[in-house]
PDB file of C-alpha atoms in Angstrom:
ATOM      1  CA  MET A   1      89.401 109.610  62.507  1.00  0.00           C
ATOM      2  CA  ALA A   2      90.706 111.402  65.407  1.00  0.00           C
ATOM      3  CA  GLU A   3      94.179 111.305  63.166  1.00  0.00           C
ATOM      4  CA  PHE A   4      96.560 108.800  64.692  1.00  0.00           C
ATOM      5  CA  LYS A   5      99.412 110.194  66.213  1.00  0.00           C
ATOM      6  CA  HIS A   6     102.030 107.272  66.360  1.00  0.00           C
ATOM      7  CA  TYR A   7     106.093 108.495  68.030  1.00  0.00           C
ATOM      8  CA  SER A   8     108.232 106.079  66.121  1.00  0.00           C
ATOM      9  CA  VAL A   9     110.764 104.869  68.459  1.00  0.00           C
ATOM     10  CA  MET A  10     114.288 103.846  68.044  1.00  0.00           C
ATOM     11  CA  LEU A  11     112.731 104.152  64.016  1.00  0.00           C
ATOM     12  CA  GLY A  12     116.430 104.647  62.391  1.00  0.00           C
ATOM     13  CA  GLU A  13     117.503 102.031  64.232  1.00  0.00           C
ATOM     14  CA  ALA A  14     114.936  99.374  63.691  1.00  0.00           C
ATOM     15  CA  VAL A  15     115.302 100.361  60.317  1.00  0.00           C
ATOM     16  CA  GLU A  16     119.068 100.121  60.191  1.00  0.00           C
ATOM     17  CA  SER A  17     118.869  96.443  62.155  1.00  0.00           C
ATOM     18  CA  LEU A  18     116.816  95.223  59.116  1.00  0.00           C
ATOM     19  CA  ASN A  19     119.356  95.657  57.108  1.00  0.00           C
ATOM     20  CA  ILE A  20     116.785  96.057  54.038  1.00  0.00           C
ATOM     21  CA  LYS A  21     118.137  94.837  50.427  1.00  0.00           C
ATOM     22  CA  PRO A  22     116.769  96.872  47.528  1.00  0.00           C
ATOM     23  CA  ASP A  23     114.900  93.900  46.563  1.00  0.00           C
ATOM     24  CA  GLY A  24     114.132  92.128  49.921  1.00  0.00           C
ATOM     25  CA  VAL A  25     110.972  91.647  51.185  1.00  0.00           C
ATOM     26  CA  TYR A  26     109.814  92.337  54.886  1.00  0.00           C
ATOM     27  CA  VAL A  27     107.138  92.591  56.730  1.00  0.00           C
ATOM     28  CA  ASP A  28     106.043  95.425  59.653  1.00  0.00           C
ATOM     29  CA  ALA A  29     104.118  93.303  61.785  1.00  0.00           C
ATOM     30  CA  THR A  30     102.733  95.888  64.478  1.00  0.00           C
ATOM     31  CA  ALA A  31     102.019  98.653  61.749  1.00  0.00           C
ATOM     32  CA  GLY A  32     100.502 101.639  63.622  1.00  0.00           C
ATOM     33  CA  GLY A  33     100.537 104.195  61.769  1.00  0.00           C
ATOM     34  CA  GLY A  34     103.378 103.224  59.759  1.00  0.00           C
ATOM     35  CA  GLY A  35     106.941 105.367  61.218  1.00  0.00           C
ATOM     36  CA  HIS A  36     108.455 102.474  60.694  1.00  0.00           C
ATOM     37  CA  SER A  37     106.808 101.288  57.294  1.00  0.00           C
ATOM     38  CA  TYR A  38     107.591 104.715  55.158  1.00  0.00           C
ATOM     39  CA  GLU A  39     111.762 104.809  56.533  1.00  0.00           C
ATOM     40  CA  ILE A  40     111.206 100.611  54.548  1.00  0.00           C
ATOM     41  CA  ALA A  41     109.270 101.438  51.742  1.00  0.00           C
ATOM     42  CA  SER A  42     111.703 104.466  51.599  1.00  0.00           C
ATOM     43  CA  ARG A  43     114.766 101.710  51.257  1.00  0.00           C
ATOM     44  CA  LEU A  44     112.704  98.995  48.326  1.00  0.00           C
ATOM     45  CA  THR A  45     112.699  98.902  44.915  1.00  0.00           C
ATOM     46  CA  THR A  46     111.737  95.934  43.147  1.00  0.00           C
ATOM     47  CA  GLY A  47     110.721  94.359  47.629  1.00  0.00           C
ATOM     48  CA  LYS A  48     107.784  94.437  48.797  1.00  0.00           C
ATOM     49  CA  LEU A  49     106.737  95.635  52.271  1.00  0.00           C
ATOM     50  CA  TYR A  50     103.706  93.787  53.928  1.00  0.00           C
ATOM     51  CA  CYS A  51     101.995  96.561  56.355  1.00  0.00           C
ATOM     52  CA  VAL A  52     100.221  94.302  59.757  1.00  0.00           C
ATOM     53  CA  ASP A  53      98.035  95.921  61.864  1.00  0.00           C
ATOM     54  CA  GLN A  54      95.606  94.013  64.372  1.00  0.00           C
ATOM     55  CA  ASP A  55      94.147  98.086  64.708  1.00  0.00           C
ATOM     56  CA  SER A  56      91.305  99.425  61.833  1.00  0.00           C
ATOM     57  CA  ASP A  57      92.173 103.193  62.510  1.00  0.00           C
ATOM     58  CA  ALA A  58      96.516 102.228  62.194  1.00  0.00           C
ATOM     59  CA  ILE A  59      95.536 100.779  58.376  1.00  0.00           C
ATOM     60  CA  ALA A  60      93.984 103.748  57.943  1.00  0.00           C
ATOM     61  CA  ALA A  61      96.670 106.352  58.969  1.00  0.00           C
ATOM     62  CA  ALA A  62      99.696 103.247  57.090  1.00  0.00           C
ATOM     63  CA  LYS A  63      98.031 103.635  54.193  1.00  0.00           C
ATOM     64  CA  LYS A  64      97.388 107.333  53.918  1.00  0.00           C
ATOM     65  CA  ARG A  65     101.111 106.912  54.424  1.00  0.00           C
ATOM     66  CA  LEU A  66     102.727 105.453  52.551  1.00  0.00           C
ATOM     67  CA  GLU A  67     100.620 106.220  50.076  1.00  0.00           C
ATOM     68  CA  PRO A  68     104.048 106.983  47.137  1.00  0.00           C
ATOM     69  CA  PHE A  69     105.295 103.758  47.883  1.00  0.00           C
ATOM     70  CA  MET A  70     101.450 101.762  46.985  1.00  0.00           C
ATOM     71  CA  ASP A  71     102.965 100.097  43.870  1.00  0.00           C
ATOM     72  CA  ARG A  72     105.517  98.057  46.901  1.00  0.00           C
ATOM     73  CA  VAL A  73     102.980  97.370  50.227  1.00  0.00           C
ATOM     74  CA  GLU A  74     100.389  95.278  51.113  1.00  0.00           C
ATOM     75  CA  PHE A  75      98.458  96.052  54.504  1.00  0.00           C
ATOM     76  CA  ILE A  76      96.909  93.232  56.319  1.00  0.00           C
ATOM     77  CA  LYS A  77      94.557  93.516  59.324  1.00  0.00           C
ATOM     78  CA  ASP A  78      94.921  91.184  61.588  1.00  0.00           C
ATOM     79  CA  ASN A  79      96.673  89.755  64.244  1.00  0.00           C
ATOM     80  CA  PHE A  80     101.294  88.411  64.274  1.00  0.00           C
ATOM     81  CA  GLU A  81     101.014  85.669  65.922  1.00  0.00           C
ATOM     82  CA  ASN A  82      99.075  84.725  62.213  1.00  0.00           C
ATOM     83  CA  LEU A  83     101.676  85.640  60.351  1.00  0.00           C
ATOM     84  CA  LYS A  84     102.479  82.101  58.723  1.00  0.00           C
ATOM     85  CA  PHE A  85      98.371  81.683  57.141  1.00  0.00           C
ATOM     86  CA  PHE A  86      98.121  85.116  55.915  1.00  0.00           C
ATOM     87  CA  LEU A  87     101.693  85.129  54.006  1.00  0.00           C
ATOM     88  CA  SER A  88     101.242  81.012  53.335  1.00  0.00           C
ATOM     89  CA  CYS A  89     104.216  79.551  51.982  1.00  0.00           C
ATOM     90  CA  GLN A  90     106.300  83.266  51.303  1.00  0.00           C
ATOM     91  CA  LEU A  91     109.654  83.678  52.592  1.00  0.00           C
ATOM     92  CA  ILE A  92     110.507  87.079  54.454  1.00  0.00           C
ATOM     93  CA  ASP A  93     114.568  88.795  54.399  1.00  0.00           C
ATOM     94  CA  GLY A  94     113.797  90.383  57.956  1.00  0.00           C
ATOM     95  CA  ILE A  95     110.270  91.306  60.414  1.00  0.00           C
ATOM     96  CA  LEU A  96     109.934  94.114  62.597  1.00  0.00           C
ATOM     97  CA  LEU A  97     108.003  93.428  65.997  1.00  0.00           C
ATOM     98  CA  ASP A  98     107.049  96.708  68.064  1.00  0.00           C
ATOM     99  CA  LEU A  99     105.660  95.971  71.027  1.00  0.00           C
ATOM    100  CA  GLY A 100     104.616  98.940  71.996  1.00  0.00           C
ATOM    101  CA  ILE A 101     101.384 100.557  72.725  1.00  0.00           C
ATOM    102  CA  SER A 102     100.670 103.247  70.347  1.00  0.00           C
ATOM    103  CA  SER A 103     100.157 106.822  71.433  1.00  0.00           C
ATOM    104  CA  TYR A 104      97.403 107.235  69.673  1.00  0.00           C
ATOM    105  CA  GLN A 105      95.333 103.852  71.593  1.00  0.00           C
ATOM    106  CA  LEU A 106      96.719 105.447  74.981  1.00  0.00           C
ATOM    107  CA  ASP A 107      95.700 109.226  73.895  1.00  0.00           C
ATOM    108  CA  THR A 108      92.135 108.248  72.271  1.00  0.00           C
ATOM    109  CA  PRO A 109      89.768 107.788  75.537  1.00  0.00           C
ATOM    110  CA  GLU A 110      86.930 105.925  74.043  1.00  0.00           C
ATOM    111  CA  ARG A 111      89.362 103.075  73.465  1.00  0.00           C
ATOM    112  CA  GLY A 112      89.799 102.352  77.389  1.00  0.00           C
ATOM    113  CA  PHE A 113      93.027 101.642  77.503  1.00  0.00           C
ATOM    114  CA  SER A 114      94.412 104.839  79.595  1.00  0.00           C
ATOM    115  CA  TYR A 115      93.744 105.724  83.442  1.00  0.00           C
ATOM    116  CA  MET A 116      93.856 109.408  82.712  1.00  0.00           C
ATOM    117  CA  HIS A 117      90.120 109.160  81.266  1.00  0.00           C
ATOM    118  CA  ASP A 118      87.417 107.699  82.824  1.00  0.00           C
ATOM    119  CA  ALA A 119      85.486 106.169  79.821  1.00  0.00           C
ATOM    120  CA  PRO A 120      83.573 103.110  79.102  1.00  0.00           C
ATOM    121  CA  LEU A 121      86.717  99.527  79.941  1.00  0.00           C
ATOM    122  CA  ASP A 122      87.964  98.050  76.821  1.00  0.00           C
ATOM    123  CA  MET A 123      91.432  98.078  75.572  1.00  0.00           C
ATOM    124  CA  ARG A 124      91.574  95.763  72.949  1.00  0.00           C
ATOM    125  CA  MET A 125      93.667  96.658  69.643  1.00  0.00           C
ATOM    126  CA  ASN A 126      91.703  94.586  67.417  1.00  0.00           C
ATOM    127  CA  ARG A 127      87.899  96.547  68.225  1.00  0.00           C
ATOM    128  CA  ASP A 128      86.511  93.139  66.336  1.00  0.00           C
ATOM    129  CA  ALA A 129      87.062  91.037  68.948  1.00  0.00           C
ATOM    130  CA  GLN A 130      85.098  89.403  71.052  1.00  0.00           C
ATOM    131  CA  PHE A 131      86.334  89.509  74.572  1.00  0.00           C
ATOM    132  CA  ASP A 132      87.158  93.604  75.599  1.00  0.00           C
ATOM    133  CA  CYS A 133      88.521  94.447  79.362  1.00  0.00           C
ATOM    134  CA  ARG A 134      84.425  95.170  80.546  1.00  0.00           C
ATOM    135  CA  LYS A 135      83.664  90.962  80.548  1.00  0.00           C
ATOM    136  CA  LEU A 136      87.661  90.751  82.066  1.00  0.00           C
ATOM    137  CA  ILE A 137      86.463  92.836  84.654  1.00  0.00           C
ATOM    138  CA  ASN A 138      82.842  91.480  85.603  1.00  0.00           C
ATOM    139  CA  GLU A 139      83.329  87.349  84.331  1.00  0.00           C
ATOM    140  CA  TYR A 140      86.811  87.135  86.463  1.00  0.00           C
ATOM    141  CA  SER A 141      87.026  84.782  89.416  1.00  0.00           C
ATOM    142  CA  VAL A 142      88.916  86.280  92.252  1.00  0.00           C
ATOM    143  CA  GLU A 143      91.870  83.666  92.071  1.00  0.00           C
ATOM    144  CA  GLU A 144      92.172  85.219  88.005  1.00  0.00           C
ATOM    145  CA  LEU A 145      91.705  88.260  88.651  1.00  0.00           C
ATOM    146  CA  THR A 146      94.885  88.048  91.242  1.00  0.00           C
ATOM    147  CA  ARG A 147      97.173  86.028  88.516  1.00  0.00           C
ATOM    148  CA  VAL A 148      95.925  88.925  85.884  1.00  0.00           C
ATOM    149  CA  LEU A 149      96.797  91.462  87.893  1.00  0.00           C
ATOM    150  CA  ARG A 150     100.157  89.174  89.801  1.00  0.00           C
ATOM    151  CA  ASP A 151     102.095  87.867  86.758  1.00  0.00           C
ATOM    152  CA  TRP A 152     101.613  90.661  83.904  1.00  0.00           C
ATOM    153  CA  GLY A 153     101.095  93.219  86.479  1.00  0.00           C
ATOM    154  CA  GLU A 154     103.902  92.131  88.915  1.00  0.00           C
ATOM    155  CA  GLU A 155     101.667  93.930  91.280  1.00  0.00           C
ATOM    156  CA  ARG A 156     102.174  93.412  94.621  1.00  0.00           C
ATOM    157  CA  PHE A 157      97.625  94.227  96.546  1.00  0.00           C
ATOM    158  CA  ALA A 158      96.671  91.630  93.309  1.00  0.00           C
ATOM    159  CA  TYR A 159      94.896  90.014  95.648  1.00  0.00           C
ATOM    160  CA  LYS A 160      93.313  92.636  97.522  1.00  0.00           C
ATOM    161  CA  ILE A 161      92.787  94.244  94.287  1.00  0.00           C
ATOM    162  CA  ALA A 162      91.113  92.002  92.803  1.00  0.00           C
ATOM    163  CA  ARG A 163      89.204  90.552  95.809  1.00  0.00           C
ATOM    164  CA  ASN A 164      87.800  94.409  95.785  1.00  0.00           C
ATOM    165  CA  ILE A 165      86.444  94.153  92.149  1.00  0.00           C
ATOM    166  CA  VAL A 166      84.148  90.765  92.407  1.00  0.00           C
ATOM    167  CA  GLU A 167      83.201  92.381  95.524  1.00  0.00           C
ATOM    168  CA  THR A 168      82.209  95.881  94.126  1.00  0.00           C
ATOM    169  CA  ARG A 169      80.923  94.205  90.580  1.00  0.00           C
ATOM    170  CA  GLU A 170      78.309  92.410  92.461  1.00  0.00           C
ATOM    171  CA  VAL A 171      76.508  95.316  93.505  1.00  0.00           C
ATOM    172  CA  LYS A 172      76.813  96.212  90.173  1.00  0.00           C
ATOM    173  CA  PRO A 173      78.928  95.949  87.143  1.00  0.00           C
ATOM    174  CA  ILE A 174      81.551  97.611  86.670  1.00  0.00           C
ATOM    175  CA  GLU A 175      81.448  99.769  83.691  1.00  0.00           C
ATOM    176  CA  THR A 176      84.072 102.325  84.233  1.00  0.00           C
ATOM    177  CA  THR A 177      88.163 102.613  83.525  1.00  0.00           C
ATOM    178  CA  GLY A 178      87.329 105.471  86.264  1.00  0.00           C
ATOM    179  CA  GLU A 179      85.578 103.177  88.292  1.00  0.00           C
ATOM    180  CA  LEU A 180      88.644 100.775  88.330  1.00  0.00           C
ATOM    181  CA  VAL A 181      90.676 103.659  89.498  1.00  0.00           C
ATOM    182  CA  GLU A 182      88.596 104.145  92.497  1.00  0.00           C
ATOM    183  CA  ILE A 183      89.023 100.286  93.574  1.00  0.00           C
ATOM    184  CA  VAL A 184      92.889 100.207  92.535  1.00  0.00           C
ATOM    185  CA  GLU A 185      93.501 104.214  94.797  1.00  0.00           C
ATOM    186  CA  ARG A 186      90.788 101.835  97.749  1.00  0.00           C
ATOM    187  CA  SER A 187      92.939  98.290  97.740  1.00  0.00           C
ATOM    188  CA  ILE A 188      96.048 100.070  97.693  1.00  0.00           C
ATOM    189  CA  PRO A 189      97.355 100.947 101.036  1.00  0.00           C
ATOM    190  CA  ALA A 190      97.727 105.074 101.019  1.00  0.00           C
ATOM    191  CA  ALA A 191     101.627 104.692 102.385  1.00  0.00           C
ATOM    192  CA  GLN A 192     102.329 102.640  99.885  1.00  0.00           C
ATOM    193  CA  ARG A 193     100.289 104.130  97.512  1.00  0.00           C
ATOM    194  CA  GLU A 194     102.867 104.917  94.599  1.00  0.00           C
ATOM    195  CA  HIS A 195     102.266 107.841  91.706  1.00  0.00           C
ATOM    196  CA  HIS A 196      99.648 106.323  89.538  1.00  0.00           C
ATOM    197  CA  ALA A 197      99.760 103.357  90.987  1.00  0.00           C
ATOM    198  CA  GLU A 198      97.636 101.955  88.942  1.00  0.00           C
ATOM    199  CA  LYS A 199      99.492 101.839  86.412  1.00  0.00           C
ATOM    200  CA  ARG A 200     100.236  97.949  86.813  1.00  0.00           C
ATOM    201  CA  THR A 201      96.949  97.008  86.495  1.00  0.00           C
ATOM    202  CA  PHE A 202      96.032  98.899  83.084  1.00  0.00           C
ATOM    203  CA  GLN A 203      98.548  96.638  81.862  1.00  0.00           C
ATOM    204  CA  ALA A 204      97.964  93.899  83.499  1.00  0.00           C
ATOM    205  CA  LEU A 205      94.980  93.959  82.321  1.00  0.00           C
ATOM    206  CA  ARG A 206      95.922  95.322  78.370  1.00  0.00           C
ATOM    207  CA  ILE A 207      97.465  92.696  78.814  1.00  0.00           C
ATOM    208  CA  GLU A 208      95.375  89.649  79.150  1.00  0.00           C
ATOM    209  CA  VAL A 209      92.614  91.395  77.248  1.00  0.00           C
ATOM    210  CA  ASN A 210      94.360  91.575  74.232  1.00  0.00           C
ATOM    211  CA  ARG A 211      97.173  87.894  75.525  1.00  0.00           C
ATOM    212  CA  GLU A 212     100.566  90.168  74.120  1.00  0.00           C
ATOM    213  CA  LEU A 213     102.866  87.665  75.890  1.00  0.00           C
ATOM    214  CA  ASP A 214     101.138  85.299  75.098  1.00  0.00           C
ATOM    215  CA  ILE A 215     101.535  85.445  71.455  1.00  0.00           C
ATOM    216  CA  ILE A 216     105.244  86.514  70.978  1.00  0.00           C
ATOM    217  CA  GLU A 217     107.809  83.552  71.308  1.00  0.00           C
ATOM    218  CA  PRO A 218     105.656  81.582  68.688  1.00  0.00           C
ATOM    219  CA  THR A 219     105.891  84.610  66.884  1.00  0.00           C
ATOM    220  CA  ILE A 220     109.130  84.976  66.568  1.00  0.00           C
ATOM    221  CA  ARG A 221     109.789  81.017  65.685  1.00  0.00           C
ATOM    222  CA  ASN A 222     107.477  81.290  63.210  1.00  0.00           C
ATOM    223  CA  ALA A 223     109.143  83.671  61.642  1.00  0.00           C
ATOM    224  CA  ALA A 224     112.345  82.338  62.591  1.00  0.00           C
ATOM    225  CA  ASP A 225     111.425  79.259  60.130  1.00  0.00           C
ATOM    226  CA  MET A 226     110.129  81.644  56.761  1.00  0.00           C
ATOM    227  CA  MET A 227     112.626  83.661  57.072  1.00  0.00           C
ATOM    228  CA  ASN A 228     115.818  83.029  54.103  1.00  0.00           C
ATOM    229  CA  PRO A 229     119.172  83.078  55.583  1.00  0.00           C
ATOM    230  CA  GLY A 230     121.252  86.629  56.760  1.00  0.00           C
ATOM    231  CA  GLY A 231     117.112  87.624  57.287  1.00  0.00           C
ATOM    232  CA  ARG A 232     116.661  89.968  60.467  1.00  0.00           C
ATOM    233  CA  ILE A 233     113.780  89.623  62.948  1.00  0.00           C
ATOM    234  CA  VAL A 234     113.977  93.299  65.113  1.00  0.00           C
ATOM    235  CA  VAL A 235     111.778  92.500  68.081  1.00  0.00           C
ATOM    236  CA  ILE A 236     111.371  96.250  70.140  1.00  0.00           C
ATOM    237  CA  THR A 237     109.864  96.250  73.876  1.00  0.00           C
ATOM    238  CA  PHE A 238     108.842  97.893  76.496  1.00  0.00           C
ATOM    239  CA  HIS A 239     108.612  96.057  79.839  1.00  0.00           C
ATOM    240  CA  SER A 240     110.544  94.014  81.407  1.00  0.00           C
ATOM    241  CA  LEU A 241     108.082  90.348  80.356  1.00  0.00           C
ATOM    242  CA  GLU A 242     108.351  90.992  77.165  1.00  0.00           C
ATOM    243  CA  ASP A 243     112.227  91.609  76.636  1.00  0.00           C
ATOM    244  CA  ARG A 244     112.401  87.866  78.563  1.00  0.00           C
ATOM    245  CA  ILE A 245     111.049  86.529  76.501  1.00  0.00           C
ATOM    246  CA  VAL A 246     112.197  87.680  73.330  1.00  0.00           C
ATOM    247  CA  LYS A 247     115.747  87.127  74.525  1.00  0.00           C
ATOM    248  CA  GLN A 248     114.684  82.916  75.223  1.00  0.00           C
ATOM    249  CA  THR A 249     113.992  82.516  72.897  1.00  0.00           C
ATOM    250  CA  PHE A 250     116.674  84.556  70.777  1.00  0.00           C
ATOM    251  CA  ALA A 251     118.921  82.748  72.747  1.00  0.00           C
ATOM    252  CA  ASP A 252     116.648  79.286  72.146  1.00  0.00           C
ATOM    253  CA  LEU A 253     116.762  79.989  68.150  1.00  0.00           C
ATOM    254  CA  SER A 254     120.322  79.828  68.717  1.00  0.00           C
ATOM    255  CA  ARG A 255     121.199  77.172  70.634  1.00  0.00           C
ATOM    256  CA  GLY A 256     120.244  74.516  68.528  1.00  0.00           C
ATOM    257  CA  CYS A 257     121.039  71.205  70.567  1.00  0.00           C
ATOM    258  CA  THR A 258     118.746  70.217  73.184  1.00  0.00           C
ATOM    259  CA  CYS A 259     120.125  67.511  74.779  1.00  0.00           C
ATOM    260  CA  PRO A 260     121.398  66.929  78.655  1.00  0.00           C
ATOM    261  CA  PRO A 261     124.016  67.913  79.302  1.00  0.00           C
ATOM    262  CA  ASP A 262     126.255  64.907  80.789  1.00  0.00           C
ATOM    263  CA  PHE A 263     124.862  63.608  76.875  1.00  0.00           C
ATOM    264  CA  PRO A 264     127.954  61.824  75.237  1.00  0.00           C
ATOM    265  CA  VAL A 265     126.974  63.453  71.968  1.00  0.00           C
ATOM    266  CA  CYS A 266     123.642  64.940  70.485  1.00  0.00           C
ATOM    267  CA  VAL A 267     120.613  62.651  69.720  1.00  0.00           C
ATOM    268  CA  CYS A 268     117.966  65.599  69.327  1.00  0.00           C
ATOM    269  CA  GLY A 269     119.762  66.488  66.116  1.00  0.00           C
ATOM    270  CA  ASN A 270     118.762  70.179  66.867  1.00  0.00           C
ATOM    271  CA  LYS A 271     121.147  72.998  64.570  1.00  0.00           C
ATOM    272  CA  PRO A 272     120.642  76.386  65.526  1.00  0.00           C
ATOM    273  CA  LYS A 273     118.535  79.028  63.778  1.00  0.00           C
ATOM    274  CA  GLY A 274     121.068  82.013  63.827  1.00  0.00           C
ATOM    275  CA  ARG A 275     122.797  84.013  66.090  1.00  0.00           C
ATOM    276  CA  VAL A 276     121.997  86.810  68.210  1.00  0.00           C
ATOM    277  CA  ILE A 277     123.280  89.965  66.447  1.00  0.00           C
ATOM    278  CA  THR A 278     122.713  92.149  69.952  1.00  0.00           C
ATOM    279  CA  ARG A 279     124.222  91.103  73.282  1.00  0.00           C
ATOM    280  CA  LYS A 280     122.925  93.500  75.031  1.00  0.00           C
ATOM    281  CA  PRO A 281     119.404  95.544  73.683  1.00  0.00           C
ATOM    282  CA  ILE A 282     119.926  98.222  71.509  1.00  0.00           C
ATOM    283  CA  LEU A 283     118.453 101.133  73.834  1.00  0.00           C
ATOM    284  CA  PRO A 284     116.592 104.771  73.375  1.00  0.00           C
ATOM    285  CA  SER A 285     119.325 107.664  72.633  1.00  0.00           C
ATOM    286  CA  LYS A 286     119.099 110.358  74.553  1.00  0.00           C
ATOM    287  CA  LYS A 287     117.840 112.619  72.196  1.00  0.00           C
ATOM    288  CA  GLU A 288     114.884 110.597  71.634  1.00  0.00           C
ATOM    289  CA  LEU A 289     114.343 110.174  75.013  1.00  0.00           C
ATOM    290  CA  GLU A 290     114.256 114.089  75.147  1.00  0.00           C
ATOM    291  CA  GLU A 291     111.927 113.670  72.499  1.00  0.00           C
ATOM    292  CA  ASN A 292     109.225 110.821  73.954  1.00  0.00           C
ATOM    293  CA  SER A 293     109.129 110.044  77.102  1.00  0.00           C
ATOM    294  CA  ARG A 294     107.414 106.913  76.468  1.00  0.00           C
ATOM    295  CA  SER A 295     110.520 105.751  74.958  1.00  0.00           C
ATOM    296  CA  LYS A 296     111.688 105.342  78.302  1.00  0.00           C
ATOM    297  CA  SER A 297     112.060 101.582  78.368  1.00  0.00           C
ATOM    298  CA  ALA A 298     112.419 100.536  75.359  1.00  0.00           C
ATOM    299  CA  LYS A 299     114.494  97.818  74.206  1.00  0.00           C
ATOM    300  CA  LEU A 300     115.412  96.751  71.552  1.00  0.00           C
ATOM    301  CA  ARG A 301     117.407  92.382  70.078  1.00  0.00           C
ATOM    302  CA  VAL A 302     117.857  91.614  66.607  1.00  0.00           C
ATOM    303  CA  PHE A 303     118.681  87.989  65.235  1.00  0.00           C
ATOM    304  CA  GLU A 304     119.771  87.205  62.358  1.00  0.00           C
ATOM    305  CA  LYS A 305     119.370  83.953  60.537  1.00  0.00           C
ATOM    306  CA  ILE A 306     121.747  81.484  59.779  1.00  0.00           C
TER     307      ILE A 306
END
């Protein structure tokens, strides 16, 4: 395995936002290379950290990095959407969700995440999963591909790209990222083609392959149900689609009553589960942006259980 390199975005801000208790129970639900996990574990004495990731390479790297804290860390290879299942009845005091793709995944050509390298179409965060980008590209209909590119990539030329994908694969299956880049480039008029215009298409396909947006809201709601009073949910997002889901879910959990506003009294009985700590998201510092340009779009939001 190549060295798992990953810059832990807003490391200090994220860990401080968890408000860690030395005897608390915490979950790093997107462990990556273990950067955030290391800082969380170092603040625990009798507490426990569950280090979760669906990528085997990430788990291996995190285990190596967290060797000094093996007495307080448990590693779980799974998707964070299964939080309630792999933690069963365990109550927690905090959870961190860093929703960004790791630098290791982007910079490892054979993973197929990057439009910068010609490699087999893959994009699976969990390499044991059966569904990959190659299947998506060669099996989805024009309508399904258009939906993915439009909704997940906010791509203006979604239909044209989708149509050209289907026409190309009728001749031969599309196998590589390089072939896909070529299709995207000829689908966008030259006068409107931005630098790396294929970025939106690759984002959209990655989101669809890994169901990234579908699992955010239910995971946050499950985490709130499993949280001890005073516990915190910390989420780092990297594009507007993710951030909108997090913001709306936090707002719903803090609102409580869902009755129509014209009802004279509450009949739903729903109570607020917590409060939003960050009315406005926390953004990366100037220093961090100088060190890691990939942090540019990051936003951090915090919710606290009551």
